[in-house]
Short mmCIF file of C-alpha atoms in Angstrom, two decimals:
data_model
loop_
_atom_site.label_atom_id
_atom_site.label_comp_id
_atom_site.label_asym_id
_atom_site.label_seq_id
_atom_site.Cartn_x
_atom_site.Cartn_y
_atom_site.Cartn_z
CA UNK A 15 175.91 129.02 -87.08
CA UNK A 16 173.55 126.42 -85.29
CA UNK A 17 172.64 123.98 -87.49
CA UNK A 18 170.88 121.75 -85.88
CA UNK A 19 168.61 123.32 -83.53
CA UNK A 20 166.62 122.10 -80.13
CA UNK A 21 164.63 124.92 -79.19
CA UNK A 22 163.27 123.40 -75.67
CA UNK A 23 165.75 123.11 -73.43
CA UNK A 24 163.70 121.10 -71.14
CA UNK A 25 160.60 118.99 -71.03
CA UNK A 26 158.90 117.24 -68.42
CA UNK A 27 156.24 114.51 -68.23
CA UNK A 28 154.34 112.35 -67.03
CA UNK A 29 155.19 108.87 -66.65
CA UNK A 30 152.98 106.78 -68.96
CA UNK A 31 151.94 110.00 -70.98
CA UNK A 32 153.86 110.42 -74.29
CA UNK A 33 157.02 112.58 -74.61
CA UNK A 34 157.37 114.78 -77.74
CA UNK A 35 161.36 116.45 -78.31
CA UNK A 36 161.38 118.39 -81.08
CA UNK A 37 164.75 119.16 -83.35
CA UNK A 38 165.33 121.39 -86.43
CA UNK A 39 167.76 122.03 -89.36
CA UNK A 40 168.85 124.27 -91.69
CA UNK A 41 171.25 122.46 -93.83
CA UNK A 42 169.50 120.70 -97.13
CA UNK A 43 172.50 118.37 -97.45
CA UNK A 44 172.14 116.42 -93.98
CA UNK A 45 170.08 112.88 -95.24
CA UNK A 46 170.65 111.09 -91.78
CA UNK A 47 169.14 111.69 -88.25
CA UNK A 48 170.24 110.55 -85.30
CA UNK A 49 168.83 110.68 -81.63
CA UNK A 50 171.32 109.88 -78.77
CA UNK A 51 170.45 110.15 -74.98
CA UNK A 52 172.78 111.30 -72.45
CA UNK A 53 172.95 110.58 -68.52
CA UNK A 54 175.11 112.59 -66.11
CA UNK A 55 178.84 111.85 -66.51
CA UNK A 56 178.50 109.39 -68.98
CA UNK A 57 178.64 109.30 -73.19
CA UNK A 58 175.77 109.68 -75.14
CA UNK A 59 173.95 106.71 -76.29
CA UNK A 60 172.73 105.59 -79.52
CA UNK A 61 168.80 105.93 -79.38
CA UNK A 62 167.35 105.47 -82.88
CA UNK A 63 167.52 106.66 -86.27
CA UNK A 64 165.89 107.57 -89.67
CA UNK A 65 166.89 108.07 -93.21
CA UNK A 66 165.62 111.04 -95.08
CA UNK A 67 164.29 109.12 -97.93
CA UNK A 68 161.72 107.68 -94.94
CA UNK A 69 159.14 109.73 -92.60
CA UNK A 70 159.03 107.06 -89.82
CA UNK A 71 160.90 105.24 -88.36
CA UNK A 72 160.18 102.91 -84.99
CA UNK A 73 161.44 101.18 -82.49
CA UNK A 74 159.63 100.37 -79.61
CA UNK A 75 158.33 103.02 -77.34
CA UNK A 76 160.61 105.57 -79.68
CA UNK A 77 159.81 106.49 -82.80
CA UNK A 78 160.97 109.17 -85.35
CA UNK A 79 159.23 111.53 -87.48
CA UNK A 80 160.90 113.24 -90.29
CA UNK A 81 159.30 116.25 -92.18
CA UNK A 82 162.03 117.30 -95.13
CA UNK A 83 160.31 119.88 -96.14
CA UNK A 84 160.13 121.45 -93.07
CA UNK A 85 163.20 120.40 -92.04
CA UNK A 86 162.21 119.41 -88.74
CA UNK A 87 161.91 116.20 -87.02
CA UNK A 88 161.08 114.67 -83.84
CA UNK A 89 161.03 111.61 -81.28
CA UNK A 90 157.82 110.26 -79.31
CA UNK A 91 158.46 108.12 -76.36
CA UNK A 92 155.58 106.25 -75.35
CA UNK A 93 154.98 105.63 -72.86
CA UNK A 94 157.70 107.75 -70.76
CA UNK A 95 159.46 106.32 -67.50
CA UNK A 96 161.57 107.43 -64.95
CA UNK A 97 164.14 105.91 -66.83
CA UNK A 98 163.66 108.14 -69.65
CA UNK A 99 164.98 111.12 -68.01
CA UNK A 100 168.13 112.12 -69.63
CA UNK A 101 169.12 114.50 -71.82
CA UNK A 102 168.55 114.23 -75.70
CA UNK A 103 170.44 115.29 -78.28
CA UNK A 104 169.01 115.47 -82.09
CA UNK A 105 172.13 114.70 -84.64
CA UNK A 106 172.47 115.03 -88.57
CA UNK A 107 175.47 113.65 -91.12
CA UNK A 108 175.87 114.50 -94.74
CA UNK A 109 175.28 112.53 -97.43
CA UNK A 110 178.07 109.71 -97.97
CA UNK A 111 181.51 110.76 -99.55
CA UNK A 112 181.18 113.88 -97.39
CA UNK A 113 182.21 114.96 -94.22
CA UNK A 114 181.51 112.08 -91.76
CA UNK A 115 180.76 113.90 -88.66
CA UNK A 116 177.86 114.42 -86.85
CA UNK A 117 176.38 117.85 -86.38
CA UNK A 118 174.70 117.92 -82.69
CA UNK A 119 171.68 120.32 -81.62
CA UNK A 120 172.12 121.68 -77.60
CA UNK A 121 170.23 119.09 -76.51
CA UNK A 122 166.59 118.84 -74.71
CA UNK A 123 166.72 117.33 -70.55
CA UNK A 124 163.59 115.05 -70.51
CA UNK A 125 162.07 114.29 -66.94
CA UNK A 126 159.40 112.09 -66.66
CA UNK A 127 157.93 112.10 -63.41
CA UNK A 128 156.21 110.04 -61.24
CA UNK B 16 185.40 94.22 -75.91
CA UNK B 17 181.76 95.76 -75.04
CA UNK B 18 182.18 99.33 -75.82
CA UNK B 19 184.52 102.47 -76.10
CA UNK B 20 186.93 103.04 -73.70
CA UNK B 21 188.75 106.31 -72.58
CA UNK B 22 191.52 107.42 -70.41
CA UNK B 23 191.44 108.87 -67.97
CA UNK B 24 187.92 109.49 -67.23
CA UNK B 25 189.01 112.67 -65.55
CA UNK B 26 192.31 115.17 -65.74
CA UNK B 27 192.58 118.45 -63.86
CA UNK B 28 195.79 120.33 -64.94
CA UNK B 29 197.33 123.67 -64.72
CA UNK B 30 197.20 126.26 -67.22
CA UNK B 31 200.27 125.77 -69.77
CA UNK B 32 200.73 122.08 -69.21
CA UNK B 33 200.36 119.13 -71.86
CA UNK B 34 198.09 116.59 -71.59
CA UNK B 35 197.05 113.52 -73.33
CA UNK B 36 194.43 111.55 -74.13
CA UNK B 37 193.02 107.62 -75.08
CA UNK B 38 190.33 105.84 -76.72
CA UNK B 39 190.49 102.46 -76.99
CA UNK B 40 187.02 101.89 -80.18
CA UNK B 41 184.56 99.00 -80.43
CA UNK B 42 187.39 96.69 -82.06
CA UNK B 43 186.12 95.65 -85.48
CA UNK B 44 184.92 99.78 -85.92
CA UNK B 45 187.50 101.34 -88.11
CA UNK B 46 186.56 104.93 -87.76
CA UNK B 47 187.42 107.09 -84.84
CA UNK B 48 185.56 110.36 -83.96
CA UNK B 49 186.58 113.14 -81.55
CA UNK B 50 184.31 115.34 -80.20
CA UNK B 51 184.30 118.22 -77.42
CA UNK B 52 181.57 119.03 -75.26
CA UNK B 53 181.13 122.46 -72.89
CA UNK B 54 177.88 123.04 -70.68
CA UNK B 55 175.06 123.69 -72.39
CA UNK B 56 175.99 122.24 -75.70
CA UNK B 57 175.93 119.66 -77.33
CA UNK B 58 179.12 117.72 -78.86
CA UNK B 59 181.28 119.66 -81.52
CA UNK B 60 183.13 117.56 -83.91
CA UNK B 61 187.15 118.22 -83.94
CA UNK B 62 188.98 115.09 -86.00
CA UNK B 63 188.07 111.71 -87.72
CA UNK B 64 190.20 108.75 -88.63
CA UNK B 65 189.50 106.07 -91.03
CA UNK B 66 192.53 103.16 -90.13
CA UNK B 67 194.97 105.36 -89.41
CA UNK B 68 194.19 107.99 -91.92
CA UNK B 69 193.56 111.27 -90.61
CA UNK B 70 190.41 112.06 -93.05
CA UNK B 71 189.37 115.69 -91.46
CA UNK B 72 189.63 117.93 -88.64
CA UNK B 73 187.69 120.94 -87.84
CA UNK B 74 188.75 124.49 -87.14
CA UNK B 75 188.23 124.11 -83.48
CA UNK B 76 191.22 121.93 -83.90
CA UNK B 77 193.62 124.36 -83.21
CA UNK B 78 197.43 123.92 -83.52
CA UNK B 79 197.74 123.25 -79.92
CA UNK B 80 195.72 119.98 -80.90
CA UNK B 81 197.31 116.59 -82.16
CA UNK B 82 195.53 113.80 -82.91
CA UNK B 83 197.06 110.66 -84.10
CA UNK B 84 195.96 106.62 -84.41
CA UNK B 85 199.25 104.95 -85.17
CA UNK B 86 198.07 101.11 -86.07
CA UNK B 87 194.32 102.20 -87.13
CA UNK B 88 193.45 100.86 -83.39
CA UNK B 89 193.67 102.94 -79.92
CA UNK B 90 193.84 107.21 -80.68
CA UNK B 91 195.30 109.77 -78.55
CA UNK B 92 194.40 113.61 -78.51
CA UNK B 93 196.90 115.84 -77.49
CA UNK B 94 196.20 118.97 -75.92
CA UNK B 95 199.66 121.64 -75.47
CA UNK B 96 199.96 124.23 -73.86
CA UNK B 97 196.52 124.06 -72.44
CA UNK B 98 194.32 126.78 -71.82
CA UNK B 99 191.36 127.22 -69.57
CA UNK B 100 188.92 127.31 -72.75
CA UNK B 101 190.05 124.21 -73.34
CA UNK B 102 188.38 122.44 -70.29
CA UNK B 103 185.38 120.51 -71.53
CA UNK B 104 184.52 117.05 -72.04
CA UNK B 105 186.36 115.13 -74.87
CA UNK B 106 184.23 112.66 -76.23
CA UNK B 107 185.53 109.64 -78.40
CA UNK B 108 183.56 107.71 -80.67
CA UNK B 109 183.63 104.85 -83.12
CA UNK B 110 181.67 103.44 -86.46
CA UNK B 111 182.06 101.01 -89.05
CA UNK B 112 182.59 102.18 -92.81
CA UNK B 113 179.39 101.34 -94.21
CA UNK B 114 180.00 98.37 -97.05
CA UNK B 115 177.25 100.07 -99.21
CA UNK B 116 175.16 103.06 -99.49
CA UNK B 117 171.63 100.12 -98.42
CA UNK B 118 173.60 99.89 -94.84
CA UNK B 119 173.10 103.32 -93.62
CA UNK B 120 172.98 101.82 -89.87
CA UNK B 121 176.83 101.85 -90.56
CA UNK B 122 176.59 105.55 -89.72
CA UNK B 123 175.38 105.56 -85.89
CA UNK B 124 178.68 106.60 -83.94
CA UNK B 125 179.30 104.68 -80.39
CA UNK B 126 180.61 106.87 -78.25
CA UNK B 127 182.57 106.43 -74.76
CA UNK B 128 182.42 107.87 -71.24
CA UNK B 129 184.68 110.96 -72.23
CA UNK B 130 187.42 112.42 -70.47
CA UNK B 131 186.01 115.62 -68.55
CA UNK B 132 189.34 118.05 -69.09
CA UNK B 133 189.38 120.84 -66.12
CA UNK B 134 192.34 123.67 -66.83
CA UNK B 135 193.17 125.55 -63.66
#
């Protein structure tokens, strides 16, 4: 049972044009989102963030959208570089004084290209 | 102490043998995370530790798996008897216990390089 769900396997872009990866969800008790990006033979990294009591949430070129009612959300990089090209993975954790794992989607390879 | 540390970074071992596992965390993180990884996916939670508290594992944790965290610092994952389903990456990760429900960037897990597990 997939909870967390990245449908597109793989993206690619152009650098300076804006990168859209898109994740969904099924379970109604996840309230935190989590983006991590992942090169070849290393662990993924921390990305960014958002709280489902927020719709946006920014950081630079990244930022997060959150739709609860659709249970979907989604990162924009903009603009992409080269150095963007990794894999992401969308994540989701239950509310506190539950489980403290994170549930990961499959994951989305980005390229951004030249 | 810049990040999570594991060891070894890779172990290729026959069918049947034991094998073990280390992550070093962030230092001040108290929690602990293991996760497993096969191609295609993404990481799959097994086992959690808050201090040295073993808090929950999942039911890919089978009872060829041991985890344990002795002193709440460094945590080892034992795999016996191994199996060639079991080669993956293992992925360790740390977090803070967040001091109150307004410092939800508490929750963002720091992972490490992972130890890519190859059963022959």
């Amino acid at each position: 049972d997939q909870q967390v769900k990245q449908n597109s396997p793989s993206l690619s872009v152009q650098e300076g044009r804006i990168s859209i990866l898109n994740c969904d969800y099924t379970n109604s008790m996840f309230d935190y989102f989590l983006w991590y990006k992942k090169y070849p033979a290393e662990g993924p990294t921390f990305l960014i963030s958002i709280s489902s009591i927020k719709d946006k949430n920014e950081d630079g070129r990244f930022t997060v959208f959150l739709n609860k009612s659709a249970k979907h959300l989604s990162l924009h990089i903009v603009p992409s570089q080269p150095g963007d090209s990794a894999v992401y993975f969308c994540a989701a954790k239950q509310a506190p004084g539950t489980a403290s794992k994170l549930t990961f989607g499959t994951g989305t390879r980005l390229q951004v290209t030249l | 102490d810049t990040g999570v540390s594991q060891d070894p970074r890779h172990k290729i071992t026959k069918r049947g043998q034991n094998v073990t596992f280390r992550c070093d965390p962030i230092s001040e993180h108290n929690r602990l995370y293991w996760y497993r990884q096969t191609l295609g996916q993404g990481p799959e939670f097994l086992t959690y530790f808050q201090n040295e508290a073993q808090l929950e594992k999942s039911r890919l944790l089978s009872d060829r798996f041991s985890a344990e965290r002795p002193k709440g610092s460094f945590s080892t994952l034992e795999i016996q008897r191994t199996e060639q389903g079991d080669s993956a990456m293992y992925l360790c990760a740390s977090s803070t216990r967040p001091p109150g429900l307004a410092d939800r960037s508490s929750y963002e897990q720091y992972f490490g390089p992972g130890t890519r597990l190859t059963v022959t």
